[in-house]
Amino acid sequence: MNPVLNNKLKSTPPRKKRRGSFIERTLSTLIRKTERALFAEELARKEGFLQKLDPRVKIIGLLALIVDATLARNFFTIIFIFAIAVILAILSHVPLRMLAVRTWLSVLTFTGTIAFPVIFITPGDTLFRLPLLGWTITAQGVTSALYLLLRVETTVTLSLLLVLCTLWTHVLKGLRVLGVPVVFVVILGMTYRYIFVMLETARNMFEARQSRLIGSLDAREGRRIAAASIGVLLTKSFYLNTEVFMAMQSRGFRGEVYTLDDFKMRGRDWLALAAFLLLALAGFWFGRQDSLQSFVNLHF
Amino acid sequence: MHIPDGYLSPVTCAVLYAAAAPFWAIALRRVKRLLNTKLVPLLSLFAAFSFVIMMFNIPLPGGTTGHAVGVGIATIVLGPWGSMLAISVALLIQALFFGDGGITAFGANCFNMAIVGSLVANAVYRTIGRGAAITSPRRVVAASLAGYAAINAAAFCASIEFGIQPLLFHDASGAPLYAPYPLSIAVPAMMIGHLTFAGLAELITAGGVVAYLQRSDSSLLKLTAPDAPDKNSIEKSGWRVTRPLWIGLAALMILTPLGLLAAGTAWGEWSAQDFADPTVREQIANASQNQAPPAEPPKGLVRLSSVWTAPIPDYAPPFMNSAEFGYIMSAMFGTGLIIAVFLLGGWIAGLINRGSKNAPPETGND
């Protein structure tokens, strides 16, 4: 091997090699995104409970539960909604292992880190005093940290169920029910399609660069490459825009947008809608009760 | 920066949805008027672009990497209203299809990053870049600072939203129900992170991409730089480029009387009469290592000195009483004469050039 290259390779610190250059890291992010979207697509085609429901029912029902979970003023309600989310996940063949590792654990580490100091700094009734440091853990602090964690776990699980169990085309159509203007829905749909074109383009660009790279990049050069890649992507998206626009015009596009609304509510959908609304109302009512909370506080 | 569900109370979320709505409406109307039928594909592709560059790892000083939102570069290329819509759509896709960032907090995320971010980026870029040419380095600085300011303004908004939660929403025992940190902690915690690291990713992205586009495709930068002088007008005026030279020249003219400080006459610049004047003869001898000058002025000097009589002998016009002022006047007169000669030469050269340019078609870059 060329001695210069050899030296350059040797001089790369092993730690940096394992972490990979920013190009490798960007590549893995891009690939992970695509994979996740493909996985969601695959899951959305399975024959599960949520998958079979009319998307409008799904969106309204899951959104109502998310709002309930954010409104609730006691733990029981949030835990109750979380339990519903888990049952829905099982009924819809969402692998719990994946939910636990990818969602619950990552929320626990991220939000947990943010919430942890709260148990010491929130003023309130002392629960426990740390022996050496003299810091006090307050009941209010623990309550507050738990609120944040439970709420985030529950809402993230619910919105993930929506993402995983609905074909994206159905989500778009469902959005119209919520009063989102047609033009926005169409833009969303086109954006979603072109995201994959762009992800692919970006991946190709970085793979091409990575395959020509020996040794490590210094940060300055890395920043230059990152900025130039974004610039190239920007220029490419402009070209693509011109092409797409011409294609649309050639098919008669004049700025008006029409979508097909071919959903049909069946008996099962009406039942599910009723069940969702009932649960949401119950959650809303129980969520308002502070008395449940004071019961928890007394026995904490 | 992407606020997930559960950190903000539903009331805060509703307020921020309401705050964002008029901006979306105005942006949609403005962009629609500007783009007409091109609106749908252009916004879609830009939203897709914004989405993808949020995935990019930007190498930061210190060996770490960070993600940029891209609001700086989106504002510079699309203008604030287009950027608002593109970033909002990208954020909605993240929330709805990829589960990143909350659905109830979507209004808040859009308000912070898409709306406040775009408006701040636009204000900073326009202020600092005002009047600079498209390819001017000042535009790179303006873009960098615009990205940096935008992301910090967004972070500041988010930190305020976090910080007011424990004030407004707590249970009967006083335990905060949502984001638990008061303003005194939330604001510094968010801002230190963004002023140091997270802001740098945006700074590098905006500045770096503008620098790249200046070299490769500067037409993309024209939308938000309507006041940028184009190349031709710069060539015509020339004032900006040559200003330091003119200032230097003026300073030199004012300093010309410094020559009066020197004693005696300049060595070798004697006139024929100087050889007859005993005091000047002594000065010549002193300056020439005590070698006495010849008694008679050299014949050639006498003969040639009568060929041309200077209009302003010794830089002091005869009608002028002050020697200093005479020097300055002479400098101005001399410089003016030189400039006039060059202007005349330039004009003639221009005439000749234009004549030859008309014949073959232009091929080079302008």
XYZ file of C-alpha atoms in Angstrom:
666
model
C 0.000 0.000 0.000
C 1.081 3.535 -0.633
C 3.092 4.549 2.471
C 1.474 7.975 2.641
C -1.985 6.493 2.596
C -0.917 3.854 5.030
C 0.284 6.482 7.490
C -2.870 8.440 7.065
C -4.978 5.408 7.856
C -2.852 4.561 10.855
C -3.026 8.072 12.176
C -6.827 7.884 12.347
C -7.681 7.423 15.991
C -9.655 4.194 16.516
C -12.350 5.948 18.539
C -13.159 8.266 15.677
C -13.242 5.355 13.289
C -15.866 3.563 15.300
C -18.079 6.630 15.563
C -17.679 7.203 11.862
C -17.301 10.431 9.986
C -20.196 12.812 9.749
C -20.817 11.388 6.287
C -21.301 7.892 7.695
C -23.516 9.222 10.429
C -25.628 11.188 7.978
C -25.865 8.118 5.785
C -27.089 5.981 8.637
C -29.671 8.631 9.614
C -30.926 8.784 6.033
C -31.132 5.009 5.774
C -32.842 4.702 9.161
C -35.513 7.181 8.083
C -36.232 5.274 4.886
C -36.278 1.965 6.749
C -38.666 3.290 9.327
C -41.048 4.571 6.680
C -40.919 1.220 4.866
C -41.542 -0.614 8.112
C -44.559 1.582 8.831
C -45.841 0.917 5.343
C -45.492 -2.808 5.860
C -47.202 -2.717 9.225
C -49.999 -0.554 7.875
C -50.835 -3.294 5.364
C -51.255 -5.993 8.036
C -54.687 -7.183 9.073
C -54.885 -5.662 12.535
C -57.601 -3.893 14.482
C -56.471 -0.337 13.788
C -55.465 -1.099 10.210
C -58.992 -2.212 9.343
C -60.629 0.893 10.764
C -61.707 3.823 8.652
C -58.827 6.319 8.787
C -61.150 9.132 9.828
C -62.249 7.173 12.889
C -58.632 6.342 13.658
C -57.445 9.927 13.424
C -60.309 11.355 15.462
C -60.154 8.572 18.040
C -56.388 8.587 18.582
C -56.227 12.400 18.580
C -58.983 12.512 21.206
C -56.972 10.138 23.394
C -53.808 12.221 22.890
C -55.655 15.374 23.944
C -57.070 13.489 26.952
C -53.605 12.389 27.977
C -52.283 15.949 27.787
C -55.285 17.350 29.678
C -55.327 14.785 32.504
C -54.564 16.051 35.994
C -54.016 12.702 37.680
C -51.844 9.655 37.094
C -54.664 7.121 36.911
C -56.145 8.632 33.808
C -52.801 8.820 32.038
C -51.965 5.224 32.977
C -55.442 4.172 31.854
C -54.908 5.788 28.438
C -51.456 4.246 28.208
C -53.024 0.834 28.858
C -55.529 1.454 26.047
C -52.629 2.333 23.759
C -50.830 -0.915 24.623
C -53.993 -2.976 24.044
C -54.506 -1.244 20.684
C -50.893 -1.995 19.781
C -51.344 -5.706 20.590
C -54.597 -5.873 18.645
C -52.896 -4.237 15.662
C -49.882 -6.591 15.617
C -47.422 -3.816 16.492
C -44.431 -5.666 17.960
C -44.244 -4.672 21.633
C -40.515 -5.351 21.725
C -39.976 -2.704 19.084
C -42.260 -0.277 20.905
C -40.423 -0.927 24.174
C -36.917 -0.535 22.805
C -37.394 2.100 20.181
C -40.019 4.253 21.824
C -40.474 3.699 25.523
C -36.793 3.311 26.323
C -35.682 6.261 24.195
C -38.365 8.492 25.735
C -37.310 7.272 29.167
C -33.679 8.207 28.565
C -34.385 11.539 26.886
C -37.321 12.871 28.884
C -36.051 11.052 31.960
C -32.784 12.986 31.821
C -34.692 16.224 31.489
C -37.145 15.337 34.263
C -34.651 13.913 36.763
C -33.363 17.157 38.353
C -36.962 18.245 38.944
C -37.350 15.852 41.878
C -34.732 17.884 43.779
C -35.409 21.444 42.772
C -39.198 21.632 43.016
C -40.159 23.220 46.323
C -42.643 21.227 48.415
C -43.070 18.538 51.056
C -39.851 16.647 51.745
C -40.046 12.943 51.017
C -36.454 11.976 51.473
C -33.098 13.624 52.092
C -30.014 12.363 50.300
C -27.515 11.394 53.027
C -24.268 12.949 51.777
C -25.318 15.737 49.454
C -28.116 17.004 51.637
C -30.444 17.399 48.662
C -34.115 16.922 49.372
C -36.490 14.977 47.199
C -39.926 16.565 47.301
C -43.290 14.911 46.714
C -44.141 17.669 44.255
C -40.880 17.093 42.403
C -41.492 13.361 42.013
C -45.101 13.981 40.975
C -44.033 16.498 38.391
C -41.321 14.273 36.895
C -43.771 11.362 36.714
C -46.378 13.530 35.015
C -43.948 14.531 32.318
C -42.668 11.014 31.736
C -46.052 9.312 31.693
C -47.608 11.934 29.508
C -44.823 11.853 26.946
C -44.735 8.018 26.886
C -48.487 7.858 26.374
C -48.812 10.510 23.695
C -45.776 9.257 21.767
C -47.169 5.718 21.795
C -50.551 6.921 20.554
C -49.149 9.039 17.742
C -46.853 6.198 16.752
C -49.877 3.897 16.512
C -51.424 6.350 14.098
C -48.207 6.475 12.061
C -47.619 2.725 12.062
C -51.142 1.493 11.420
C -52.306 3.887 8.713
C -51.187 4.072 5.119
C -49.886 7.567 4.517
C -52.350 8.086 1.695
C -55.123 7.396 4.176
C -53.688 9.821 6.713
C -53.800 12.487 4.031
C -57.408 11.811 3.173
C -58.260 11.700 6.839
C -56.733 15.125 7.324
C -59.393 16.604 5.084
C -61.956 15.570 7.674
C -60.150 17.699 10.219
C -60.630 20.739 7.997
C -57.108 20.940 6.610
C -57.380 22.815 3.256
C -57.134 20.673 0.142
C -54.114 22.514 -1.166
C -52.215 21.690 2.033
C -53.195 18.056 1.836
C -51.943 17.840 -1.735
C -48.700 19.599 -0.823
C -48.266 17.165 2.065
C -48.801 14.218 -0.242
C -46.353 15.458 -2.845
C -43.844 16.331 -0.167
C -44.035 12.854 1.264
C -43.377 11.316 -2.136
C -40.469 13.599 -2.909
C -38.936 13.103 0.509
C -37.946 9.641 -0.629
C -36.536 10.957 -3.886
C -34.514 13.492 -1.901
C -33.437 10.946 0.706
C -32.225 8.723 -2.121
C -30.427 11.624 -3.827
C -28.758 12.678 -0.594
C -27.760 9.099 0.132
C -26.208 8.707 -3.304
C -24.283 11.942 -2.887
C -22.878 10.944 0.484
C -22.124 7.383 -0.611
C -20.224 8.712 -3.615
C -18.228 11.009 -1.363
C -17.616 8.316 1.216
C -16.381 5.848 -1.400
C -13.723 8.361 -2.450
C -12.606 9.095 1.080
C -9.451 7.673 2.626
C -8.574 8.340 6.246
C -10.444 10.952 8.190
C -11.845 14.312 7.236
C -10.981 17.340 9.278
C -13.950 19.271 10.607
C -13.370 22.263 8.363
C -13.422 20.181 5.217
C -16.400 18.296 6.609
C -18.348 21.515 7.052
C -17.482 22.533 3.508
C -18.735 19.196 2.180
C -21.921 19.382 4.250
C -22.697 22.895 3.028
C -21.887 22.035 -0.585
C -24.084 18.908 -0.410
C -26.996 20.965 0.863
C -26.363 23.486 -1.903
C -26.332 20.760 -4.543
C -29.511 19.248 -3.128
C -31.119 22.681 -3.246
C -30.174 23.176 -6.884
C -31.373 19.674 -7.724
C -34.690 20.286 -6.034
C -35.122 23.409 -8.175
C -34.491 21.449 -11.353
C -36.796 18.702 -10.174
C -39.442 21.298 -9.401
C -39.305 22.630 -12.942
C -39.634 19.122 -14.345
C -42.454 18.161 -12.013
C -44.299 21.362 -12.781
C -44.014 20.806 -16.519
C -45.225 17.233 -16.085
C -48.191 18.477 -14.043
C -49.015 21.139 -16.610
C -48.839 18.662 -19.439
C -51.472 16.623 -17.633
C -53.748 19.626 -17.373
C -52.913 20.978 -13.901
C -54.219 24.514 -13.492
C -53.787 25.075 -9.799
C -57.026 23.455 -8.679
C -56.774 20.274 -6.736
C -59.236 17.416 -6.541
C -59.011 14.385 -4.313
C -60.994 11.197 -4.237
C -62.922 10.660 -1.027
C -63.893 7.055 -1.302
C -64.067 6.056 2.346
C -67.141 4.220 3.527
C -68.072 3.943 7.169
C -69.118 0.418 8.052
C -70.766 -0.924 11.162
C -67.434 -1.739 12.752
C -66.236 1.833 12.163
C -69.291 3.339 13.818
C -68.817 1.012 16.779
C -65.151 1.894 17.056
C -65.937 5.607 16.806
C -68.485 5.281 19.591
C -66.008 3.340 21.709
C -63.249 5.892 21.131
C -65.527 8.803 21.972
C -66.804 7.049 25.083
C -63.254 6.351 26.233
C -62.212 9.888 25.428
C -65.140 11.342 27.374
C -64.413 9.062 30.317
C -60.754 9.999 30.162
C -61.674 13.662 30.005
C -63.988 13.423 33.001
C -61.630 11.393 35.149
C -58.728 13.499 34.027
C -60.359 16.608 35.532
C -60.527 15.057 39.003
C -57.890 16.422 41.319
C -59.299 14.260 44.139
C -57.760 11.148 42.632
C -54.484 13.000 42.697
C -54.708 14.000 46.343
C -55.411 10.364 47.145
C -52.180 9.458 45.362
C -50.259 12.184 47.133
C -51.443 11.036 50.562
C -50.236 7.523 50.015
C -47.049 8.303 48.154
C -36.022 21.922 19.495
C -38.876 19.705 18.274
C -41.208 19.880 21.245
C -42.920 16.500 21.783
C -46.464 16.072 23.082
C -46.821 16.230 26.841
C -44.372 19.091 27.485
C -46.873 21.867 26.841
C -50.367 22.193 28.239
C -53.243 21.926 25.748
C -54.078 25.586 26.419
C -50.574 26.677 25.409
C -50.778 24.478 22.339
C -54.135 25.985 21.365
C -52.836 29.528 21.826
C -49.815 28.800 19.644
C -51.959 27.164 16.964
C -54.059 30.315 16.993
C -50.945 32.489 16.821
C -49.566 30.521 13.882
C -52.812 30.412 11.886
C -52.835 34.028 10.620
C -49.211 33.701 9.512
C -50.028 30.548 7.579
C -53.000 32.278 5.973
C -50.997 35.355 4.956
C -48.086 33.237 3.774
C -50.360 31.044 1.682
C -52.029 34.027 0.071
C -48.743 35.802 -0.666
C -46.962 32.775 -2.008
C -49.983 31.781 -4.079
C -50.094 35.214 -5.689
C -46.402 35.006 -6.464
C -46.316 31.451 -7.751
C -49.818 30.890 -9.048
C -49.980 27.323 -10.353
C -46.358 26.656 -9.494
C -47.186 26.823 -5.783
C -47.934 23.153 -5.213
C -44.815 21.589 -6.763
C -42.440 24.266 -5.503
C -43.624 24.126 -1.902
C -43.695 20.338 -1.956
C -40.153 20.053 -3.198
C -38.897 22.635 -0.784
C -40.634 20.998 2.125
C -39.051 17.702 1.069
C -35.694 19.467 0.841
C -36.145 20.996 4.314
C -37.116 17.616 5.693
C -34.047 15.912 4.273
C -31.526 18.515 5.384
C -32.855 18.203 8.929
C -31.333 14.700 8.770
C -27.869 15.975 7.855
C -25.179 15.784 10.496
C -23.209 19.020 10.389
C -19.662 18.721 11.802
C -19.213 21.289 14.573
C -16.035 22.602 16.165
C -14.990 20.263 18.967
C -15.620 17.033 17.092
C -19.367 16.809 17.630
C -22.077 17.008 15.023
C -25.425 18.768 15.094
C -28.577 19.049 13.046
C -29.796 22.219 11.405
C -33.430 23.098 10.828
C -32.504 24.865 7.599
C -34.724 27.846 8.315
C -31.884 30.257 7.495
C -31.179 28.946 4.023
C -34.872 28.352 3.282
C -35.624 31.999 4.098
C -32.787 33.279 1.931
C -33.808 31.203 -1.078
C -37.613 31.239 -0.734
C -38.247 34.439 1.185
C -39.805 34.450 4.670
C -43.326 33.464 3.592
C -42.277 30.572 1.401
C -39.893 29.366 4.063
C -42.653 29.511 6.689
C -44.833 27.185 4.644
C -42.065 24.828 3.553
C -40.729 24.348 7.087
C -44.262 23.945 8.469
C -45.039 21.201 5.954
C -41.733 19.489 6.747
C -42.542 19.634 10.465
C -46.045 18.263 9.875
C -44.635 15.346 7.901
C -42.197 14.655 10.699
C -44.990 14.648 13.257
C -47.578 12.735 11.225
C -45.546 10.223 9.277
C -42.396 9.744 11.292
C -43.594 10.385 14.837
C -40.993 13.120 15.538
C -42.313 16.165 17.374
C -45.745 16.267 18.885
C -49.074 16.512 17.142
C -50.603 18.758 19.790
C -47.319 20.701 19.926
C -47.195 21.069 16.141
C -48.528 24.633 16.333
C -45.857 25.529 18.866
C -43.078 23.959 16.795
C -44.234 25.814 13.698
C -44.571 29.066 15.570
C -41.040 28.819 16.957
C -39.084 27.419 14.061
C -41.062 28.144 10.913
C -42.630 31.517 11.719
C -40.386 33.279 14.230
C -37.350 31.628 12.681
C -38.158 32.767 9.136
C -39.051 36.316 10.167
C -35.901 36.749 12.250
C -33.699 35.208 9.549
C -35.214 37.532 6.985
C -34.746 40.637 9.130
C -31.115 39.838 9.932
C -30.204 38.818 6.388
C -31.781 41.896 4.841
C -30.247 44.264 7.378
C -26.689 42.989 7.215
C -26.729 42.132 3.525
C -28.367 45.388 2.459
C -26.876 46.692 -0.752
C -24.204 44.005 -0.955
C -23.646 42.342 -4.309
C -24.964 38.779 -4.691
C -21.458 37.351 -4.571
C -20.236 39.636 -1.818
C -18.644 37.984 1.247
C -20.933 40.205 3.308
C -23.854 38.034 2.144
C -22.139 34.960 3.606
C -21.735 36.746 6.938
C -25.328 37.975 6.756
C -26.608 34.451 6.021
C -24.569 32.884 8.827
C -25.815 35.406 11.344
C -29.371 35.091 10.016
C -29.349 31.320 10.579
C -27.767 31.700 13.989
C -30.180 34.430 15.090
C -33.193 32.542 13.728
C -32.491 29.335 15.586
C -31.710 31.193 18.784
C -34.915 33.202 18.515
C -36.811 29.936 18.012
C -35.074 28.394 21.013
C -35.882 31.476 23.059
C -39.576 31.195 22.188
C -39.535 27.499 23.070
C -37.815 28.208 26.379
C -40.448 30.821 27.246
C -43.186 28.327 26.388
C -41.529 25.731 28.626
C -40.848 28.248 31.357
C -44.418 29.474 31.749
C -45.827 25.941 32.167
C -45.036 25.523 35.899
C -46.342 29.042 36.575
C -49.701 28.405 34.971
C -50.324 24.690 35.272
C -49.866 22.750 38.479
C -51.981 20.413 40.526
C -53.494 21.075 43.960
C -50.229 20.266 45.748
C -48.239 22.650 43.558
C -46.541 19.991 41.426
C -46.078 21.220 37.834
C -48.236 19.252 35.380
C -46.186 19.808 32.221
C -42.648 21.030 31.503
C -41.517 21.450 35.101
C -38.789 24.083 34.963
C -39.507 27.753 35.665
C -38.322 30.532 33.347
C -35.210 31.073 35.472
C -34.011 27.568 34.532
C -35.676 26.907 31.177
C -34.390 30.046 29.457
C -30.697 29.705 30.383
C -30.733 25.927 29.841
C -32.125 26.236 26.328
C -30.163 29.331 25.395
C -26.745 28.104 26.533
C -27.177 25.010 24.394
C -28.309 26.952 21.364
C -25.978 29.938 21.646
C -23.006 27.583 21.770
C -23.616 24.385 19.815
C -27.029 24.010 18.248
C -26.868 27.524 16.802
C -23.545 26.758 15.133
C -25.079 24.019 12.983
C -27.522 26.546 11.570
C -24.787 29.171 11.198
C -22.561 26.800 9.256
C -25.426 25.576 7.086
C -26.758 29.000 6.115
C -23.345 30.615 5.593
C -21.812 27.600 3.881
C -24.693 27.076 1.487
C -24.810 30.761 0.538
C -21.050 30.669 -0.108
C -21.544 27.547 -2.224
C -24.435 29.054 -4.180
C -22.429 32.224 -4.826
C -19.901 30.081 -6.633
C -22.267 27.677 -8.352
C -25.748 29.104 -8.856
C -26.084 32.658 -7.632
C -29.490 33.087 -9.310
C -31.028 31.181 -6.377
C -30.006 34.017 -4.053
C -31.716 36.784 -5.997
C -35.206 36.587 -4.466
C -34.221 38.028 -1.101
C -31.589 40.375 -2.506
C -33.553 42.777 -4.707
C -31.312 45.646 -3.618
C -28.112 43.897 -4.664
C -26.352 45.897 -7.358
C -25.620 43.777 -10.385
C -22.114 43.414 -11.717
C -22.478 45.912 -14.573
C -23.467 48.824 -12.392
C -20.483 48.164 -10.156
C -18.182 48.335 -13.124
C -19.734 51.624 -14.127
C -19.549 53.313 -10.770
C -16.275 51.871 -9.616
C -16.474 54.155 -6.603
C -16.837 51.362 -4.035
C -13.797 49.495 -5.331
C -11.467 52.474 -5.718
C -12.675 54.488 -2.722
C -9.630 53.682 -0.530
C -7.300 54.752 -3.328
C -9.035 58.116 -3.716
C -8.907 58.723 0.015
C -5.182 57.908 0.058
C -4.572 60.274 -2.828
C -6.386 63.135 -1.087
C -4.356 62.538 2.074
C -1.122 62.662 0.105
C -2.141 65.957 -1.519
C -2.823 67.533 1.857
C 0.529 66.297 3.119
C 2.513 67.747 0.201
C 3.775 70.862 2.139
C 5.844 68.415 4.232
C 8.454 68.933 1.518
C 9.015 72.468 2.914
C 10.406 70.999 6.139
C 13.505 69.763 4.344
C 16.413 72.259 4.525
C 18.130 73.499 1.363
C 17.480 72.340 -2.155
C 17.065 68.811 -3.342
C 20.391 67.300 -4.356
C 20.877 67.281 -8.108
C 17.830 69.430 -8.770
C 19.738 72.666 -9.145
C 18.862 75.333 -11.622
C 21.365 77.355 -13.636
C 20.989 80.440 -11.392
C 21.787 78.433 -8.250
C 25.446 78.235 -9.243
C 25.760 82.007 -9.010
C 24.086 82.383 -5.573
C 26.756 82.047 -2.796
C 24.340 80.723 -0.132
C 23.015 78.029 -2.466
C 26.626 77.225 -3.489
C 27.430 76.606 0.177
C 24.384 74.310 0.537
C 25.460 72.360 -2.538
C 28.944 71.948 -1.114
C 27.594 70.794 2.266
C 25.322 68.242 0.639
C 28.138 66.962 -1.615
C 30.696 66.022 1.051
C 32.343 69.498 0.978
C 33.090 69.317 -2.728
C 32.672 72.803 -4.184
C 30.376 73.060 -7.207
C 31.905 74.360 -10.429
C 32.124 78.179 -10.613
C 30.155 78.292 -13.865
C 26.845 76.457 -14.339
C 27.250 73.559 -16.807
C 26.703 74.827 -20.331
C 24.229 72.097 -21.277
C 22.110 72.959 -18.223
C 21.983 76.626 -19.172
C 21.054 75.797 -22.742
C 18.333 73.221 -21.991
C 16.775 75.095 -19.063
C 15.609 77.812 -21.417
C 13.692 75.315 -23.606
C 10.683 75.009 -21.264
C 9.483 77.390 -18.613
C 7.256 75.702 -16.023
C 3.892 77.396 -15.370
C 4.247 76.910 -11.616
C 7.971 77.079 -10.779
C 9.012 75.468 -7.454
C 5.395 74.384 -6.771
C 4.643 77.964 -5.800
C 2.594 79.951 -8.285
C 3.894 83.514 -8.338
C 0.520 84.979 -7.261
C 0.370 82.777 -4.163
C 1.516 84.187 -0.818
C 1.383 81.007 1.271
C 3.958 78.354 0.303
C 1.934 75.512 1.944
C -1.202 76.388 0.048
C 0.819 76.640 -3.095
C 2.077 73.087 -2.598
C -1.445 71.738 -2.104
C -2.742 73.644 -5.122
C 0.100 72.309 -7.207
C -0.600 68.743 -6.048
C -4.272 69.081 -6.940
C -3.475 70.586 -10.275
C -0.895 67.916 -11.103
C -3.089 65.008 -9.974
C -6.064 66.421 -11.816
C -3.994 66.648 -14.957
C -2.893 62.991 -14.632
C -6.470 61.812 -14.014
C -7.706 63.797 -16.962
C -5.116 62.151 -19.200
C -6.157 58.668 -18.031
C -9.876 59.397 -18.380
C -9.276 60.575 -21.880
C -7.190 57.477 -22.623
C -9.932 55.249 -21.134
C -12.602 56.920 -23.204
C -10.630 56.451 -26.388
C -9.892 52.807 -25.487
C -13.617 52.293 -24.787
C -14.529 53.699 -28.171
C -12.085 51.377 -29.895
C -13.296 48.359 -27.840
C -16.947 48.992 -28.559
C -16.192 49.158 -32.216
C -14.505 45.762 -32.222
C -17.097 44.157 -29.873
C -19.947 44.885 -32.198
C -18.493 42.691 -34.884
C -18.366 39.170 -33.303
C -21.192 37.911 -31.005
C -20.456 37.844 -27.283
C -19.323 34.466 -26.061
C -17.754 34.983 -22.662
C -19.481 35.231 -19.296
C -20.717 38.631 -18.384
